Every structure is written in C-alpha cells, then in structure tokens.
Amino acid sequence: MSGISEIFPTDSRILIDGGLGSTLEDVFQIDTASSLWSSEALIKNPESVIEAHLLFLRAGARLIETASYQGSFSTYARAGYSQDDAIRLMRSSVAFAVEARKRFAAESHVPIDGIKIALSLAAYGASLPLPHEFDGFYPPPYGPQAYAQHSAIPNRNAFRADERALEAQAEAALAAFHLERLRAYAADAQTWRSIDAVAFETVPLAREVRAIRRAVAALEDDGLERKPWWVCAVYTGGEFPEQQQGASGGRLGARDVLAAFFGDNDVHAGAGSGEGGARYAVPDAFGVNCTAVAHVAKAVAAVSDVLEETGAGPAIGSWKPWLVLKPNGGQTYDMDTRKWGWHGGETPSQKDEWAGQLGDIVRAATNKNVWGGILVGGCCKTGDGELRALAKVLV
C-alpha cells in the first residue's frame, strides 16, 4: 500500500497548493529573481510566506508545500549565508507552513490533522548558478559535461554506453546531494515531526530519480520515521529531458522513466564504482510538475498505458502508486530577463479553461484504474484563483 494512503483516503482526489514562488511575486510583490527564488522570502518577508500558504488553504488545498524548493547549501552559500544559517532558514520553511496550518485550522474549524505539509525539494539542477532542472545539463561529477552556450560540442545530459562507471559515480554524487539536504531537516526532531510528506520536484533525469531513491533509503536506514514521498518529473516541451543513449537520439520514454521510479535498479548500484550494492527506496507516487497542461496530459496517458499493460516493476508489487499533478499556468520563465511571459503573442488562458483541462486529465487517469489516488494542484503562475476553479471540477 502506498504511504500516501496513510494520510489521505485511497482512491481519493486531493486538491493541493499552487505555485508558491510566483504567488509570492505576483500577489505579495516579493522579488524572487535571486538564486534563492521563493526561499528569499524566508529571510526578507516570512509573513508573506504564511499568507501565501493561507491563500491556497482558503482556496481548498489540503496539502501545502514548504518554501524550500530552491534551498540547498550551495544556493545559500552563493547568497552569502553560512551552513548554520542555511540549515536554520531551510527549517524555517517548515515552521512557517506549520503556522499557516495552525491559523487556517483556527479560522476555518477544519481539523488541523486534515491539513498536510510536504517538504519541497528541487532537483540538483536548481542549485546551479544558472538553473538546469528543465534540461538536466549537469557538470561532472553529476553529469557528463556542464552546459556550454554556443559550443561546437553538442550539450548532452546522458552518459554514453561506454561511460557506465561515470554514470554510476554521477548517481552516487546526486544521491549524496539529496541526502545532505534531507538530513538537514531530519536532524531536528520537531521539524521532521511537522513534515507529513516529502516532494522532490522538477526532476529531469532517470539517474537523478534513482539517486533520490538511494538518498531516501539511506535516510530510512538512519532509523528515522518514514514519510510518504514522491518524485515529480518535468516534461519540457512535452518530453522527458533525458536523452537516449546511442545514435538513435530522442528522449527517454514512459517505460524507461517508470523503470527509474519503480524498477529494482540493482544493475545501476555501484556499477564500476567499487561501492557495492545500494538500496533503492520505492516512492509512493509518480508525479509531473512545472509542465504545460497539454504536455501533462500526454505524459500521464503514456505512463498510465504502461502501468496498465505491464505494471510498474518488481519494486512496486501489487499496490497502486498515487499520481501527483502540478502543471504550470502556461507561461515560461526567461532566464535572461528573469521574467515570466507568453510565447507568440498568446493571451493567458482563463482559469476555468486551465482547471477544465486538468480535470479532464484527472478523469482519464482515474478511469485507467492504475493509480491509488491523485494529488492535484498547480505550479508556477497558478494561484488561489486557479485552485478555486480546480476545486469545482474535482467535485
């Protein structure tokens, strides 16, 4: 049974929150253009973080994610903060979510244990000086080569077949990155008790999914209370970003992505690295975030078809994983201007249209009967208005 069924009823459709960073920017006029993005508000205006959480809760969300997506030791170090300061600020994101939950329960009389908090953790690519969580171009040892603009050598995010040892080292390095952050939260008993789930988001690479599974397994081996957890992949332009190995080109398909999520992966553990085997924890859900609704529909349909045909793999057994959906509002972020915008003169789609399209995805996924339940909300440029519209179509 999925661990999410311990906090939400099996086969239910639960409304979760929207885009926290863009809501802080749009509603509260918080500058999120720094390397810390939404985590900047933890320092400069923590009350706005609480109020943003409250907007989502008042719109009907029953799970909120912490303002910790961008928080890592390297991002805080670039912003001039010590490791001790980084740990304090990272944990404060949980405390502010707890305060929001407390205030909402008091004003609404919704039972406080009916409101859940998920720790939000970004892919490694979000920690780079120029974020690369949407394309997976990671520098060694995390990837085959750093991204180079206008280079004669093509950028690549996948290792070649003859680079298995390097790929194993990259997976181990990514596992260490994610484990370091997890332990920063888990080392404080109050913080860890306050977290109901852990959400790894905007993950562009199969090896990073496997690395996250190793990090969670290592944390569980520390003897800490297990939390339900999931990984949300990103489908940039409608495709999973990781490139296929070999001359055929293309991107990894649904079968390979699901294998990274739920396969036993013993073949990858320690290959060529001299480490010996590694244990891979099994996520409670498969998710898609920060992807346009139309692309989410395509990705979910493909993954649902594979699950229906073959099951997820030996690690999952007979239980059904949950599905997590957090599409964006349709805009894209320009790294040069540090602003959101619409391509080709498009006009913003209406909130009801966005919610209706997402509702169609939820109904189609439900009809497949391969998911244990669905958590559904929004990502960048989706606010409380989108959630209110979505709540109507989920009834």
CSV table of C-alpha atoms in Angstrom, one decimal:
chain,number,residue,atom,x,y,z
A,1,MET,CA,0.0,0.0,0.0
A,2,SER,CA,1.2,3.5,-0.8
A,3,GLY,CA,2.2,5.5,2.2
A,4,ILE,CA,0.1,8.4,0.9
A,5,SER,CA,-3.0,6.3,1.8
A,6,GLU,CA,-1.9,6.7,5.4
A,7,ILE,CA,-2.5,10.5,5.2
A,8,PHE,CA,-5.3,10.6,2.6
A,9,PRO,CA,-8.0,8.1,1.7
A,10,THR,CA,-7.2,5.6,-1.0
A,11,ASP,CA,-8.8,6.4,-4.4
A,12,SER,CA,-9.4,10.0,-3.5
A,13,ARG,CA,-8.6,13.1,-5.4
A,14,ILE,CA,-7.0,15.7,-3.2
A,15,LEU,CA,-6.5,19.4,-4.0
A,16,ILE,CA,-3.0,20.6,-3.2
A,17,ASP,CA,-1.5,24.0,-3.5
A,18,GLY,CA,-0.4,26.1,-6.4
A,19,GLY,CA,2.8,28.0,-7.4
A,20,LEU,CA,4.3,29.4,-4.2
A,21,GLY,CA,7.2,31.3,-5.8
A,22,SER,CA,5.1,33.0,-8.4
A,23,THR,CA,2.3,33.8,-5.9
A,24,LEU,CA,4.8,35.5,-3.7
A,25,GLU,CA,5.9,37.5,-6.7
A,26,ASP,CA,2.5,38.3,-8.1
A,27,VAL,CA,0.4,38.8,-5.0
A,28,PHE,CA,2.9,39.9,-2.4
A,29,GLN,CA,5.4,41.7,-4.7
A,30,ILE,CA,8.3,39.7,-3.4
A,31,ASP,CA,11.4,39.8,-5.6
A,32,THR,CA,12.1,36.2,-6.4
A,33,ALA,CA,14.8,36.8,-9.1
A,34,SER,CA,17.7,35.9,-6.8
A,35,SER,CA,19.4,32.5,-6.7
A,36,LEU,CA,17.2,31.7,-3.7
A,37,TRP,CA,13.9,32.2,-5.6
A,38,SER,CA,11.0,31.7,-3.3
A,39,SER,CA,13.3,30.9,-0.4
A,40,GLU,CA,14.3,34.6,-0.4
A,41,ALA,CA,11.0,35.4,1.3
A,42,LEU,CA,12.0,33.3,4.3
A,43,ILE,CA,14.6,35.9,5.0
A,44,LYS,CA,13.0,39.2,3.9
A,45,ASN,CA,9.3,38.7,4.5
A,46,PRO,CA,8.4,35.5,6.3
A,47,GLU,CA,4.9,36.7,6.9
A,48,SER,CA,4.2,36.7,3.2
A,49,VAL,CA,5.1,33.0,3.1
A,50,ILE,CA,2.5,32.3,5.7
A,51,GLU,CA,-0.1,34.4,3.9
A,52,ALA,CA,0.7,32.7,0.6
A,53,HIS,CA,0.1,29.3,2.2
A,54,LEU,CA,-3.2,30.7,3.6
A,55,LEU,CA,-4.4,31.8,0.2
A,56,PHE,CA,-4.0,28.2,-1.0
A,57,LEU,CA,-5.7,26.7,2.0
A,58,ARG,CA,-8.6,29.1,1.8
A,59,ALA,CA,-9.0,28.1,-1.9
A,60,GLY,CA,-9.5,24.5,-0.8
A,61,ALA,CA,-6.0,23.0,-0.8
A,62,ARG,CA,-5.4,20.3,1.9
A,63,LEU,CA,-1.7,19.9,1.3
A,64,ILE,CA,0.8,22.8,1.2
A,65,GLU,CA,4.4,22.6,0.2
A,66,THR,CA,7.2,24.4,2.1
A,67,ALA,CA,9.1,27.4,0.7
A,68,SER,CA,12.2,25.3,0.4
A,69,TYR,CA,12.3,24.3,-3.2
A,70,GLN,CA,15.5,26.3,-4.0
A,71,GLY,CA,17.1,25.8,-0.6
A,72,SER,CA,20.4,23.9,-0.7
A,73,PHE,CA,23.7,24.5,0.9
A,74,SER,CA,25.2,25.7,-2.4
A,75,THR,CA,22.4,28.2,-3.2
A,76,TYR,CA,22.6,29.7,0.3
A,77,ALA,CA,26.4,29.8,0.2
A,78,ARG,CA,26.2,31.8,-3.1
A,79,ALA,CA,23.8,34.2,-1.4
A,80,GLY,CA,26.4,34.8,1.4
A,81,TYR,CA,24.9,32.6,4.2
A,82,SER,CA,26.9,30.1,6.3
A,83,GLN,CA,25.9,26.5,6.6
A,84,ASP,CA,24.4,27.1,10.0
A,85,ASP,CA,22.3,29.9,8.6
A,86,ALA,CA,21.3,27.7,5.7
A,87,ILE,CA,20.1,25.0,8.0
A,88,ARG,CA,18.1,27.5,10.1
A,89,LEU,CA,16.5,29.0,7.1
A,90,MET,CA,15.7,25.7,5.5
A,91,ARG,CA,14.0,24.5,8.6
A,92,SER,CA,12.1,27.8,9.0
A,93,SER,CA,10.2,27.0,5.8
A,94,VAL,CA,8.6,24.1,7.7
A,95,ALA,CA,7.8,26.3,10.7
A,96,PHE,CA,6.0,28.8,8.5
A,97,ALA,CA,3.9,26.1,6.9
A,98,VAL,CA,3.0,24.8,10.4
A,99,GLU,CA,2.0,28.4,11.4
A,100,ALA,CA,-0.2,28.7,8.3
A,101,ARG,CA,-1.9,25.4,9.1
A,102,LYS,CA,-2.5,26.5,12.6
A,103,ARG,CA,-4.0,29.8,11.6
A,104,PHE,CA,-6.2,28.2,9.0
A,105,ALA,CA,-7.5,25.5,11.3
A,106,ALA,CA,-8.4,28.2,13.8
A,107,GLU,CA,-10.3,30.4,11.4
A,108,SER,CA,-12.0,27.6,9.4
A,109,HIS,CA,-12.5,24.9,12.0
A,110,VAL,CA,-11.0,22.4,9.6
A,111,PRO,CA,-9.3,19.8,11.8
A,112,ILE,CA,-5.6,20.5,11.9
A,113,ASP,CA,-4.7,16.9,11.1
A,114,GLY,CA,-6.7,17.2,7.9
A,115,ILE,CA,-4.1,19.7,6.6
A,116,LYS,CA,-0.8,18.1,5.4
A,117,ILE,CA,2.6,19.6,4.8
A,118,ALA,CA,5.0,18.4,2.2
A,119,LEU,CA,8.7,19.3,2.2
A,120,SER,CA,9.5,20.7,-1.3
A,121,LEU,CA,13.0,19.8,-2.6
A,122,ALA,CA,14.1,20.7,-6.1
A,123,ALA,CA,16.3,18.7,-8.5
A,124,TYR,CA,20.1,19.2,-8.3
A,125,GLY,CA,19.9,21.4,-11.4
A,126,ALA,CA,18.0,24.1,-9.5
A,127,SER,CA,21.1,24.6,-7.3
A,128,LEU,CA,23.4,25.6,-10.2
A,129,PRO,CA,24.2,29.2,-10.8
A,130,LEU,CA,22.2,29.0,-14.0
A,131,PRO,CA,19.4,26.5,-13.1
A,132,HIS,CA,19.2,23.4,-15.3
A,133,GLU,CA,16.4,21.4,-13.8
A,134,PHE,CA,14.5,21.7,-17.0
A,135,ASP,CA,17.1,20.2,-19.3
A,136,GLY,CA,19.4,18.1,-16.9
A,137,PHE,CA,22.7,19.5,-18.2
A,138,TYR,CA,24.8,18.8,-15.1
A,139,PRO,CA,28.6,19.3,-14.7
A,140,PRO,CA,30.8,16.4,-13.5
A,141,PRO,CA,30.6,14.5,-11.3
A,142,TYR,CA,26.8,14.9,-11.6
A,143,GLY,CA,26.6,14.6,-15.3
A,144,PRO,CA,28.7,14.1,-18.4
A,145,GLN,CA,29.5,17.8,-19.1
A,146,ALA,CA,28.5,21.2,-18.0
A,147,TYR,CA,26.2,23.2,-20.2
A,148,ALA,CA,28.1,25.4,-22.7
A,149,GLN,CA,26.4,28.0,-24.8
A,150,HIS,CA,27.5,28.4,-28.4
A,151,SER,CA,29.8,25.5,-28.1
A,152,ALA,CA,30.9,23.4,-31.1
A,153,ILE,CA,30.5,20.3,-28.9
A,154,PRO,CA,26.8,19.4,-28.5
A,155,ASN,CA,25.4,19.6,-25.0
A,156,ARG,CA,24.3,16.3,-23.6
A,157,ASN,CA,22.7,15.1,-20.3
A,158,ALA,CA,23.1,11.4,-20.8
A,159,PHE,CA,26.2,9.2,-20.5
A,160,ARG,CA,27.3,7.0,-23.4
A,161,ALA,CA,27.1,3.3,-23.1
A,162,ASP,CA,30.9,3.1,-22.6
A,163,GLU,CA,30.6,5.6,-19.6
A,164,ARG,CA,28.8,3.3,-17.2
A,165,ALA,CA,31.4,3.9,-14.4
A,166,LEU,CA,31.0,7.6,-14.8
A,167,GLU,CA,27.2,7.3,-14.7
A,168,ALA,CA,27.4,5.3,-11.5
A,169,GLN,CA,29.6,8.0,-10.0
A,170,ALA,CA,27.1,10.6,-11.1
A,171,GLU,CA,24.2,8.8,-9.5
A,172,ALA,CA,26.2,8.4,-6.2
A,173,ALA,CA,27.0,12.2,-6.3
A,174,LEU,CA,23.4,13.1,-6.8
A,175,ALA,CA,22.4,10.8,-4.0
A,176,ALA,CA,24.8,12.5,-1.7
A,177,PHE,CA,23.4,15.9,-2.7
A,178,HIS,CA,19.9,14.9,-1.9
A,179,LEU,CA,20.7,13.1,1.3
A,180,GLU,CA,22.6,16.1,2.7
A,181,ARG,CA,19.5,18.2,2.4
A,182,LEU,CA,17.2,15.5,3.8
A,183,ARG,CA,19.4,15.1,6.9
A,184,ALA,CA,19.4,18.9,7.5
A,185,TYR,CA,15.7,18.7,8.1
A,186,ALA,CA,15.5,15.2,9.7
A,187,ALA,CA,18.2,16.0,12.2
A,188,ASP,CA,15.8,18.3,14.1
A,189,ALA,CA,13.1,16.2,15.7
A,190,GLN,CA,10.4,19.0,15.7
A,191,THR,CA,11.0,19.8,12.1
A,192,TRP,CA,10.8,16.2,11.0
A,193,ARG,CA,7.6,15.6,13.1
A,194,SER,CA,6.0,18.5,11.4
A,195,ILE,CA,6.5,17.1,7.9
A,196,ASP,CA,3.8,14.8,6.6
A,197,ALA,CA,5.4,14.0,3.2
A,198,VAL,CA,8.4,14.8,1.0
A,199,ALA,CA,8.1,16.1,-2.6
A,200,PHE,CA,11.1,16.0,-4.9
A,201,GLU,CA,10.2,18.2,-7.8
A,202,THR,CA,11.1,19.2,-11.4
A,203,VAL,CA,13.5,16.2,-11.8
A,204,PRO,CA,14.7,15.8,-15.4
A,205,LEU,CA,16.9,12.7,-15.3
A,206,ALA,CA,16.3,9.0,-14.7
A,207,ARG,CA,19.6,8.7,-12.8
A,208,GLU,CA,18.5,11.5,-10.5
A,209,VAL,CA,15.3,9.6,-9.8
A,210,ARG,CA,17.4,6.6,-8.9
A,211,ALA,CA,19.7,8.8,-6.8
A,212,ILE,CA,16.8,10.2,-4.9
A,213,ARG,CA,15.6,6.7,-4.2
A,214,ARG,CA,19.0,5.9,-2.8
A,215,ALA,CA,19.0,9.0,-0.6
A,216,VAL,CA,15.6,8.2,0.8
A,217,ALA,CA,16.8,4.6,1.5
A,218,ALA,CA,19.9,5.9,3.3
A,219,LEU,CA,17.7,8.2,5.4
A,220,GLU,CA,15.4,5.4,6.3
A,221,ASP,CA,18.5,3.4,7.3
A,222,ASP,CA,19.3,6.1,9.8
A,223,GLY,CA,16.3,4.8,11.8
A,224,LEU,CA,14.1,7.9,11.2
A,225,GLU,CA,10.3,7.8,10.9
A,226,ARG,CA,9.4,7.1,7.2
A,227,LYS,CA,7.4,9.8,5.5
A,228,PRO,CA,5.3,9.3,2.3
A,229,TRP,CA,7.3,10.7,-0.6
A,230,TRP,CA,7.2,11.2,-4.3
A,231,VAL,CA,9.2,12.4,-7.3
A,232,CYS,CA,7.7,14.8,-9.9
A,233,ALA,CA,9.3,14.6,-13.3
A,234,VAL,CA,9.4,17.5,-15.7
A,235,TYR,CA,8.3,17.2,-19.3
A,236,THR,CA,9.9,20.2,-21.0
A,237,GLY,CA,8.3,20.8,-24.4
A,238,GLY,CA,6.3,17.6,-23.9
A,239,GLU,CA,9.3,15.2,-23.5
A,240,PHE,CA,11.2,13.9,-20.5
A,241,PRO,CA,14.5,15.7,-20.9
A,242,GLU,CA,17.0,12.8,-20.6
A,243,GLN,CA,18.5,11.9,-24.0
A,244,GLN,CA,18.5,8.3,-25.2
A,245,GLN,CA,21.9,6.7,-25.3
A,246,GLY,CA,23.3,5.8,-28.7
A,247,ALA,CA,22.9,7.2,-32.2
A,248,SER,CA,19.2,6.9,-32.4
A,249,GLY,CA,18.7,10.1,-30.4
A,250,GLY,CA,15.4,11.0,-28.9
A,251,ARG,CA,14.3,11.1,-25.2
A,252,LEU,CA,13.6,8.5,-22.7
A,253,GLY,CA,10.0,7.1,-23.0
A,254,ALA,CA,7.4,6.2,-20.4
A,255,ARG,CA,8.7,2.7,-19.9
A,256,ASP,CA,12.3,3.9,-19.1
A,257,VAL,CA,11.0,6.6,-16.8
A,258,LEU,CA,8.8,4.2,-14.9
A,259,ALA,CA,11.7,1.8,-14.5
A,260,ALA,CA,13.7,4.6,-12.8
A,261,PHE,CA,10.8,5.2,-10.4
A,262,PHE,CA,9.8,1.7,-9.6
A,263,GLY,CA,12.4,-0.8,-11.0
A,264,ASP,CA,14.7,-2.7,-8.7
A,265,ASN,CA,17.7,-0.8,-10.3
A,266,ASP,CA,20.3,-3.3,-8.8
A,267,VAL,CA,22.1,-3.1,-12.1
A,268,HIS,CA,22.9,0.5,-11.5
A,269,ALA,CA,24.0,0.4,-7.9
A,270,GLY,CA,27.7,0.6,-7.5
A,271,ALA,CA,28.4,-0.3,-11.1
A,272,GLY,CA,32.1,0.3,-11.8
A,273,SER,CA,32.4,2.5,-8.7
A,274,GLY,CA,33.6,-0.1,-6.2
A,275,GLU,CA,30.8,0.8,-3.8
A,276,GLY,CA,28.9,-2.5,-3.7
A,277,GLY,CA,25.2,-2.6,-3.9
A,278,ALA,CA,22.9,0.3,-2.9
A,279,ARG,CA,19.3,0.1,-1.7
A,280,TYR,CA,16.6,1.9,-3.6
A,281,ALA,CA,13.6,3.0,-1.6
A,282,VAL,CA,10.3,3.0,-3.5
A,283,PRO,CA,8.4,6.2,-4.0
A,284,ASP,CA,4.7,6.4,-3.1
A,285,ALA,CA,3.7,8.2,-6.3
A,286,PHE,CA,4.7,9.2,-9.7
A,287,GLY,CA,4.3,12.9,-10.5
A,288,VAL,CA,4.6,15.6,-13.2
A,289,ASN,CA,5.2,19.3,-12.3
A,290,CYS,CA,6.0,22.6,-13.9
A,291,THR,CA,4.9,21.4,-17.3
A,292,ALA,CA,2.1,22.8,-19.5
A,293,VAL,CA,-1.3,21.1,-19.1
A,294,ALA,CA,-1.3,19.7,-22.7
A,295,HIS,CA,2.1,18.1,-22.1
A,296,VAL,CA,1.0,16.7,-18.7
A,297,ALA,CA,-1.9,15.0,-20.5
A,298,LYS,CA,0.4,13.3,-22.9
A,299,ALA,CA,2.9,12.2,-20.2
A,300,VAL,CA,0.2,10.9,-17.9
A,301,ALA,CA,-1.6,9.0,-20.7
A,302,ALA,CA,1.7,7.3,-21.7
A,303,VAL,CA,2.7,6.3,-18.2
A,304,SER,CA,-0.9,5.1,-17.4
A,305,ASP,CA,-0.8,2.9,-20.5
A,306,VAL,CA,2.5,1.3,-19.5
A,307,LEU,CA,1.2,0.7,-16.0
A,308,GLU,CA,-2.0,-0.8,-17.3
A,309,GLU,CA,0.0,-3.1,-19.7
A,310,THR,CA,2.9,-4.2,-17.6
A,311,GLY,CA,2.7,-2.8,-14.1
A,312,ALA,CA,5.5,-0.6,-12.8
A,313,GLY,CA,8.0,-3.2,-12.0
A,314,PRO,CA,9.2,-5.6,-9.3
A,315,ALA,CA,9.8,-2.9,-6.6
A,316,ILE,CA,6.2,-1.9,-6.5
A,317,GLY,CA,4.4,-5.3,-6.2
A,318,SER,CA,0.7,-5.3,-6.5
A,319,TRP,CA,-0.2,-1.9,-4.9
A,320,LYS,CA,-1.1,1.1,-6.9
A,321,PRO,CA,1.1,4.2,-6.8
A,322,TRP,CA,-0.5,7.6,-6.4
A,323,LEU,CA,-0.4,10.2,-9.1
A,324,VAL,CA,0.7,13.8,-8.4
A,325,LEU,CA,-0.1,16.6,-10.9
A,326,LYS,CA,1.2,20.1,-10.6
A,327,PRO,CA,1.1,21.7,-14.1
A,328,ASN,CA,2.1,25.3,-14.6
A,329,GLY,CA,-0.1,28.1,-15.7
A,330,GLY,CA,1.1,28.1,-19.3
A,331,GLN,CA,3.8,30.7,-19.1
A,332,THR,CA,7.6,30.2,-19.4
A,333,TYR,CA,10.4,31.7,-17.5
A,334,ASP,CA,13.1,33.6,-19.4
A,335,MET,CA,16.5,33.1,-17.7
A,336,ASP,CA,17.9,36.3,-19.4
A,337,THR,CA,15.1,38.7,-18.4
A,338,ARG,CA,14.2,36.8,-15.2
A,339,LYS,CA,10.6,37.3,-16.1
A,340,TRP,CA,7.6,35.1,-17.0
A,341,GLY,CA,5.9,35.6,-20.3
A,342,TRP,CA,3.8,34.1,-23.1
A,343,HIS,CA,5.2,33.0,-26.4
A,344,GLY,CA,3.9,34.1,-29.8
A,345,GLY,CA,1.6,36.8,-28.6
A,346,GLU,CA,-0.6,34.3,-26.7
A,347,THR,CA,-3.0,35.6,-24.1
A,348,PRO,CA,-3.3,33.9,-20.7
A,349,SER,CA,-5.9,31.1,-20.7
A,350,GLN,CA,-8.8,31.6,-18.4
A,351,LYS,CA,-8.6,29.9,-15.0
A,352,ASP,CA,-11.7,27.8,-15.8
A,353,GLU,CA,-10.1,26.6,-19.0
A,354,TRP,CA,-6.9,25.6,-17.2
A,355,ALA,CA,-8.9,23.8,-14.5
A,356,GLY,CA,-11.2,22.1,-17.0
A,357,GLN,CA,-8.2,20.7,-18.9
A,358,LEU,CA,-6.6,19.4,-15.7
A,359,GLY,CA,-10.0,18.0,-14.7
A,360,ASP,CA,-10.0,16.0,-17.9
A,361,ILE,CA,-6.6,14.6,-17.2
A,362,VAL,CA,-7.7,13.6,-13.7
A,363,ARG,CA,-10.8,11.8,-15.0
A,364,ALA,CA,-8.8,10.0,-17.7
A,365,ALA,CA,-6.2,8.8,-15.2
A,366,THR,CA,-9.0,7.7,-12.8
A,367,ASN,CA,-10.7,5.7,-15.5
A,368,LYS,CA,-7.4,3.8,-16.1
A,369,ASN,CA,-7.7,2.3,-12.6
A,370,VAL,CA,-3.9,2.1,-12.2
A,371,TRP,CA,-3.5,4.9,-9.6
A,372,GLY,CA,-4.1,4.6,-5.9
A,373,GLY,CA,-5.3,8.2,-5.7
A,374,ILE,CA,-4.5,11.6,-7.2
A,375,LEU,CA,-3.0,14.7,-5.6
A,376,VAL,CA,-3.7,17.7,-8.0
A,377,GLY,CA,-2.8,21.3,-7.9
A,378,GLY,CA,-0.6,23.8,-9.8
A,379,CYS,CA,2.9,25.0,-10.2
A,380,CYS,CA,4.4,28.3,-11.5
A,381,LYS,CA,1.8,31.0,-12.3
A,382,THR,CA,-1.1,29.2,-10.7
A,383,GLY,CA,-2.6,30.9,-7.7
A,384,ASP,CA,-5.6,30.6,-5.5
A,385,GLY,CA,-7.9,31.5,-8.4
A,386,GLU,CA,-6.8,28.5,-10.4
A,387,LEU,CA,-7.2,26.3,-7.3
A,388,ARG,CA,-10.8,27.6,-6.7
A,389,ALA,CA,-11.6,26.8,-10.3
A,390,LEU,CA,-10.0,23.3,-10.0
A,391,ALA,CA,-11.9,22.6,-6.8
A,392,LYS,CA,-15.2,23.0,-8.7
A,393,VAL,CA,-14.2,20.4,-11.4
A,394,LEU,CA,-13.0,17.9,-8.8
A,395,VAL,CA,-16.3,17.7,-7.1
